[in-house]
Amino acid sequence: ELLMNVVLFGTVMISSIVALKHFGSKVDRKVLNRKAMSSVVQRMSVEQFGKILQGESRSSCQIIDVRETLELQKVRIPGADIIHLPLSDSNSWSQKVLTGSLLDPEKPTLCLCHHGVRSMQVASFLVSKAEFDHVWNVEGGIDAYAEQVDPSIGFY
């Protein structure tokens, strides 16, 4: 399968070549542009993340924490709605994501880890392989969130 990823300053874009392969050579350019624009891992500040956690929009999002279980035991975002998908366990959950049985590809999806690196890997997978359209990576991760927004959750 023809797949070209362009990595630009931590943002992963799916090139128009993928859209041409997916939609065929007679693709409407407006559709192509819309698909290319939506297939980007977006950046979210920890301040924006904090507003979502405290607001009504939290229930319309799926929040994925990709840290290890031991890390969750040290510091975690409160709430039963946080989905724990450790990056190191991706072999056990990735196929479920691809088939749509684990996550909703239509829902806004926020990815979080300790510093924002592992969550970017998962976010990139969701966009490039699972074809999610609305994916955000929380920049700086839970460490920056604790430092800048809610120190009560602690640090590690």
PDB file of C-alpha atoms in Angstrom:
ATOM      1  CA  GLU A   1       0.000   0.000   0.000  1.00  0.00           C
ATOM      2  CA  LEU A   2       1.277   3.409  -0.879  1.00  0.00           C
ATOM      3  CA  LEU A   3       1.617   5.476   2.258  1.00  0.00           C
ATOM      4  CA  MET A   4       3.735   8.554   2.721  1.00  0.00           C
ATOM      5  CA  ASN A   5       3.961  10.265   6.074  1.00  0.00           C
ATOM      6  CA  VAL A   6       5.317  13.760   6.274  1.00  0.00           C
ATOM      7  CA  VAL A   7       6.606  14.679   9.706  1.00  0.00           C
ATOM      8  CA  LEU A   8       6.829  18.415  10.245  1.00  0.00           C
ATOM      9  CA  PHE A   9       7.639  19.838  13.682  1.00  0.00           C
ATOM     10  CA  GLY A  10       5.919  16.964  15.469  1.00  0.00           C
ATOM     11  CA  THR A  11       2.767  17.122  13.355  1.00  0.00           C
ATOM     12  CA  VAL A  12       2.050  14.119  11.188  1.00  0.00           C
ATOM     13  CA  MET A  13       0.212  14.696   7.922  1.00  0.00           C
ATOM     14  CA  ILE A  14      -1.043  12.056   5.551  1.00  0.00           C
ATOM     15  CA  SER A  15      -0.048  13.079   2.067  1.00  0.00           C
ATOM     16  CA  SER A  16      -2.447  13.482  -0.813  1.00  0.00           C
ATOM     17  CA  ILE A  17      -0.924  10.346  -2.338  1.00  0.00           C
ATOM     18  CA  VAL A  18      -2.740   8.282   0.292  1.00  0.00           C
ATOM     19  CA  ALA A  19      -6.009  10.009  -0.541  1.00  0.00           C
ATOM     20  CA  LEU A  20      -5.473   9.379  -4.254  1.00  0.00           C
ATOM     21  CA  LYS A  21      -4.765   5.718  -3.535  1.00  0.00           C
ATOM     22  CA  HIS A  22      -7.794   5.498  -1.239  1.00  0.00           C
ATOM     23  CA  PHE A  23     -10.282   7.456  -3.368  1.00  0.00           C
ATOM     24  CA  GLY A  24      -8.957   6.715  -6.866  1.00  0.00           C
ATOM     25  CA  SER A  25      -7.648   9.009  -9.578  1.00  0.00           C
ATOM     26  CA  LYS A  26     -10.986  10.774 -10.139  1.00  0.00           C
ATOM     27  CA  VAL A  27     -11.100  12.181  -6.638  1.00  0.00           C
ATOM     28  CA  ASP A  28     -12.787  15.546  -6.188  1.00  0.00           C
ATOM     29  CA  ARG A  29     -10.067  18.020  -5.178  1.00  0.00           C
ATOM     30  CA  LYS A  30     -12.316  19.489  -2.474  1.00  0.00           C
ATOM     31  CA  VAL A  31     -12.686  16.034  -0.912  1.00  0.00           C
ATOM     32  CA  LEU A  32      -8.946  15.508  -1.184  1.00  0.00           C
ATOM     33  CA  ASN A  33      -8.203  18.833   0.506  1.00  0.00           C
ATOM     34  CA  ARG A  34     -10.772  18.184   3.249  1.00  0.00           C
ATOM     35  CA  LYS A  35      -9.266  14.745   3.919  1.00  0.00           C
ATOM     36  CA  ALA A  36      -5.729  16.137   3.969  1.00  0.00           C
ATOM     37  CA  MET A  37      -6.738  18.917   6.369  1.00  0.00           C
ATOM     38  CA  SER A  38      -8.508  16.561   8.760  1.00  0.00           C
ATOM     39  CA  SER A  39      -5.711  13.976   8.771  1.00  0.00           C
ATOM     40  CA  VAL A  40      -3.401  15.886  11.054  1.00  0.00           C
ATOM     41  CA  VAL A  41      -2.415  15.247  14.638  1.00  0.00           C
ATOM     42  CA  GLN A  42      -3.288  18.545  16.241  1.00  0.00           C
ATOM     43  CA  ARG A  43      -1.483  20.049  19.216  1.00  0.00           C
ATOM     44  CA  MET A  44      -3.302  20.859  22.420  1.00  0.00           C
ATOM     45  CA  SER A  45      -1.857  22.960  25.211  1.00  0.00           C
ATOM     46  CA  VAL A  46      -2.186  21.728  28.777  1.00  0.00           C
ATOM     47  CA  GLU A  47      -4.329  24.793  29.492  1.00  0.00           C
ATOM     48  CA  GLN A  48      -6.779  23.778  26.756  1.00  0.00           C
ATOM     49  CA  PHE A  49      -6.700  20.222  28.082  1.00  0.00           C
ATOM     50  CA  GLY A  50      -7.517  21.475  31.580  1.00  0.00           C
ATOM     51  CA  LYS A  51     -10.528  23.399  30.272  1.00  0.00           C
ATOM     52  CA  ILE A  52     -11.819  20.281  28.550  1.00  0.00           C
ATOM     53  CA  LEU A  53     -11.352  18.204  31.702  1.00  0.00           C
ATOM     54  CA  GLN A  54     -13.371  20.738  33.708  1.00  0.00           C
ATOM     55  CA  GLY A  55     -15.983  21.458  31.045  1.00  0.00           C
ATOM     56  CA  GLU A  56     -19.029  19.868  29.526  1.00  0.00           C
ATOM     57  CA  SER A  57     -17.150  18.872  26.362  1.00  0.00           C
ATOM     58  CA  ARG A  58     -15.204  16.226  28.314  1.00  0.00           C
ATOM     59  CA  SER A  59     -18.016  13.712  27.854  1.00  0.00           C
ATOM     60  CA  SER A  60     -17.926  14.109  24.071  1.00  0.00           C
ATOM     61  CA  CYS A  61     -14.202  13.240  23.878  1.00  0.00           C
ATOM     62  CA  GLN A  62     -12.225  10.069  24.339  1.00  0.00           C
ATOM     63  CA  ILE A  63      -9.116  10.683  26.409  1.00  0.00           C
ATOM     64  CA  ILE A  64      -6.343   8.129  26.000  1.00  0.00           C
ATOM     65  CA  ASP A  65      -3.498   7.808  28.505  1.00  0.00           C
ATOM     66  CA  VAL A  66      -0.675   5.805  26.903  1.00  0.00           C
ATOM     67  CA  ARG A  67       1.580   5.619  29.975  1.00  0.00           C
ATOM     68  CA  GLU A  68       2.510   2.402  31.752  1.00  0.00           C
ATOM     69  CA  THR A  69       0.438   1.047  34.646  1.00  0.00           C
ATOM     70  CA  LEU A  70       3.220   1.910  37.128  1.00  0.00           C
ATOM     71  CA  GLU A  71       3.139   5.508  35.914  1.00  0.00           C
ATOM     72  CA  LEU A  72      -0.638   5.658  36.403  1.00  0.00           C
ATOM     73  CA  GLN A  73      -0.175   4.498  39.978  1.00  0.00           C
ATOM     74  CA  LYS A  74       2.083   7.496  40.618  1.00  0.00           C
ATOM     75  CA  VAL A  75       0.031  10.244  38.922  1.00  0.00           C
ATOM     76  CA  ARG A  76      -3.276  10.106  37.101  1.00  0.00           C
ATOM     77  CA  ILE A  77      -6.024  12.340  35.806  1.00  0.00           C
ATOM     78  CA  PRO A  78      -9.123  11.683  37.919  1.00  0.00           C
ATOM     79  CA  GLY A  79     -12.134  10.151  36.214  1.00  0.00           C
ATOM     80  CA  ALA A  80     -13.336   6.780  35.054  1.00  0.00           C
ATOM     81  CA  ASP A  81     -13.573   8.034  31.465  1.00  0.00           C
ATOM     82  CA  ILE A  82      -9.799   7.978  30.864  1.00  0.00           C
ATOM     83  CA  ILE A  83      -8.916   5.114  28.513  1.00  0.00           C
ATOM     84  CA  HIS A  84      -5.649   3.391  29.432  1.00  0.00           C
ATOM     85  CA  LEU A  85      -3.824   2.086  26.340  1.00  0.00           C
ATOM     86  CA  PRO A  86      -0.119   1.694  27.192  1.00  0.00           C
ATOM     87  CA  LEU A  87       2.055   2.209  24.134  1.00  0.00           C
ATOM     88  CA  SER A  88       4.139  -0.817  25.153  1.00  0.00           C
ATOM     89  CA  ASP A  89       0.960  -2.934  24.894  1.00  0.00           C
ATOM     90  CA  SER A  90       0.039  -1.726  21.411  1.00  0.00           C
ATOM     91  CA  ASN A  91       0.232  -5.270  20.011  1.00  0.00           C
ATOM     92  CA  SER A  92      -2.717  -6.222  22.207  1.00  0.00           C
ATOM     93  CA  TRP A  93      -4.962  -3.228  21.399  1.00  0.00           C
ATOM     94  CA  SER A  94      -4.000  -1.908  17.954  1.00  0.00           C
ATOM     95  CA  GLN A  95      -6.092  -4.407  15.973  1.00  0.00           C
ATOM     96  CA  LYS A  96      -9.148  -3.564  18.097  1.00  0.00           C
ATOM     97  CA  VAL A  97      -8.599   0.104  17.288  1.00  0.00           C
ATOM     98  CA  LEU A  98      -8.262  -0.639  13.572  1.00  0.00           C
ATOM     99  CA  THR A  99     -11.540  -2.582  13.531  1.00  0.00           C
ATOM    100  CA  GLY A 100     -13.370   0.109  15.501  1.00  0.00           C
ATOM    101  CA  SER A 101     -14.225  -2.162  18.419  1.00  0.00           C
ATOM    102  CA  LEU A 102     -12.181  -0.265  21.024  1.00  0.00           C
ATOM    103  CA  LEU A 103     -12.407   3.432  20.118  1.00  0.00           C
ATOM    104  CA  ASP A 104     -14.808   5.582  18.126  1.00  0.00           C
ATOM    105  CA  PRO A 105     -12.943   7.086  15.132  1.00  0.00           C
ATOM    106  CA  GLU A 106     -15.607   9.817  14.858  1.00  0.00           C
ATOM    107  CA  LYS A 107     -15.110  11.143  18.399  1.00  0.00           C
ATOM    108  CA  PRO A 108     -12.562  13.837  19.217  1.00  0.00           C
ATOM    109  CA  THR A 109      -9.591  11.937  20.658  1.00  0.00           C
ATOM    110  CA  LEU A 110      -7.027  13.393  23.067  1.00  0.00           C
ATOM    111  CA  CYS A 111      -3.758  11.516  23.660  1.00  0.00           C
ATOM    112  CA  LEU A 112      -1.664  11.958  26.800  1.00  0.00           C
ATOM    113  CA  CYS A 113       1.550  10.532  28.233  1.00  0.00           C
ATOM    114  CA  HIS A 114       4.287  11.768  30.594  1.00  0.00           C
ATOM    115  CA  HIS A 115       5.915  14.362  28.307  1.00  0.00           C
ATOM    116  CA  GLY A 116       4.011  14.143  25.005  1.00  0.00           C
ATOM    117  CA  VAL A 117       6.310  11.864  23.014  1.00  0.00           C
ATOM    118  CA  ARG A 118       4.633   8.457  23.361  1.00  0.00           C
ATOM    119  CA  SER A 119       1.207  10.039  23.019  1.00  0.00           C
ATOM    120  CA  MET A 120       2.313  11.572  19.706  1.00  0.00           C
ATOM    121  CA  GLN A 121       3.220   8.074  18.504  1.00  0.00           C
ATOM    122  CA  VAL A 122      -0.251   6.775  19.374  1.00  0.00           C
ATOM    123  CA  ALA A 123      -1.917   9.882  17.921  1.00  0.00           C
ATOM    124  CA  SER A 124       0.032   9.392  14.687  1.00  0.00           C
ATOM    125  CA  PHE A 125      -1.112   5.764  14.534  1.00  0.00           C
ATOM    126  CA  LEU A 126      -4.731   6.831  15.020  1.00  0.00           C
ATOM    127  CA  VAL A 127      -4.493   9.315  12.147  1.00  0.00           C
ATOM    128  CA  SER A 128      -2.347   7.371   9.685  1.00  0.00           C
ATOM    129  CA  LYS A 129      -3.452   3.778  10.205  1.00  0.00           C
ATOM    130  CA  ALA A 130      -6.868   3.907  11.899  1.00  0.00           C
ATOM    131  CA  GLU A 131      -8.029   6.934   9.855  1.00  0.00           C
ATOM    132  CA  PHE A 132      -9.238   9.006  12.794  1.00  0.00           C
ATOM    133  CA  ASP A 133     -10.029  12.570  11.765  1.00  0.00           C
ATOM    134  CA  HIS A 134      -9.949  14.503  15.048  1.00  0.00           C
ATOM    135  CA  VAL A 135      -6.884  13.661  17.138  1.00  0.00           C
ATOM    136  CA  TRP A 136      -4.981  15.914  19.531  1.00  0.00           C
ATOM    137  CA  ASN A 137      -1.706  15.342  21.355  1.00  0.00           C
ATOM    138  CA  VAL A 138      -1.444  17.056  24.742  1.00  0.00           C
ATOM    139  CA  GLU A 139       1.868  18.920  24.508  1.00  0.00           C
ATOM    140  CA  GLY A 140       4.164  18.374  27.459  1.00  0.00           C
ATOM    141  CA  GLY A 141       2.003  15.545  28.779  1.00  0.00           C
ATOM    142  CA  ILE A 142       0.827  15.028  32.313  1.00  0.00           C
ATOM    143  CA  ASP A 143       4.070  16.494  33.648  1.00  0.00           C
ATOM    144  CA  ALA A 144       3.374  19.896  32.051  1.00  0.00           C
ATOM    145  CA  TYR A 145      -0.297  19.619  33.057  1.00  0.00           C
ATOM    146  CA  ALA A 146       0.690  19.103  36.705  1.00  0.00           C
ATOM    147  CA  GLU A 147       3.221  21.931  36.565  1.00  0.00           C
ATOM    148  CA  GLN A 148       1.088  24.519  34.758  1.00  0.00           C
ATOM    149  CA  VAL A 149      -2.536  23.621  35.501  1.00  0.00           C
ATOM    150  CA  ASP A 150      -3.144  21.225  38.395  1.00  0.00           C
ATOM    151  CA  PRO A 151      -0.217  20.576  40.761  1.00  0.00           C
ATOM    152  CA  SER A 152      -2.548  18.666  43.097  1.00  0.00           C
ATOM    153  CA  ILE A 153      -2.251  15.544  40.927  1.00  0.00           C
ATOM    154  CA  GLY A 154       1.468  15.324  41.736  1.00  0.00           C
ATOM    155  CA  PHE A 155       4.676  14.725  39.823  1.00  0.00           C
ATOM    156  CA  TYR A 156       7.047  11.863  39.141  1.00  0.00           C
TER     157      TYR A 156
END
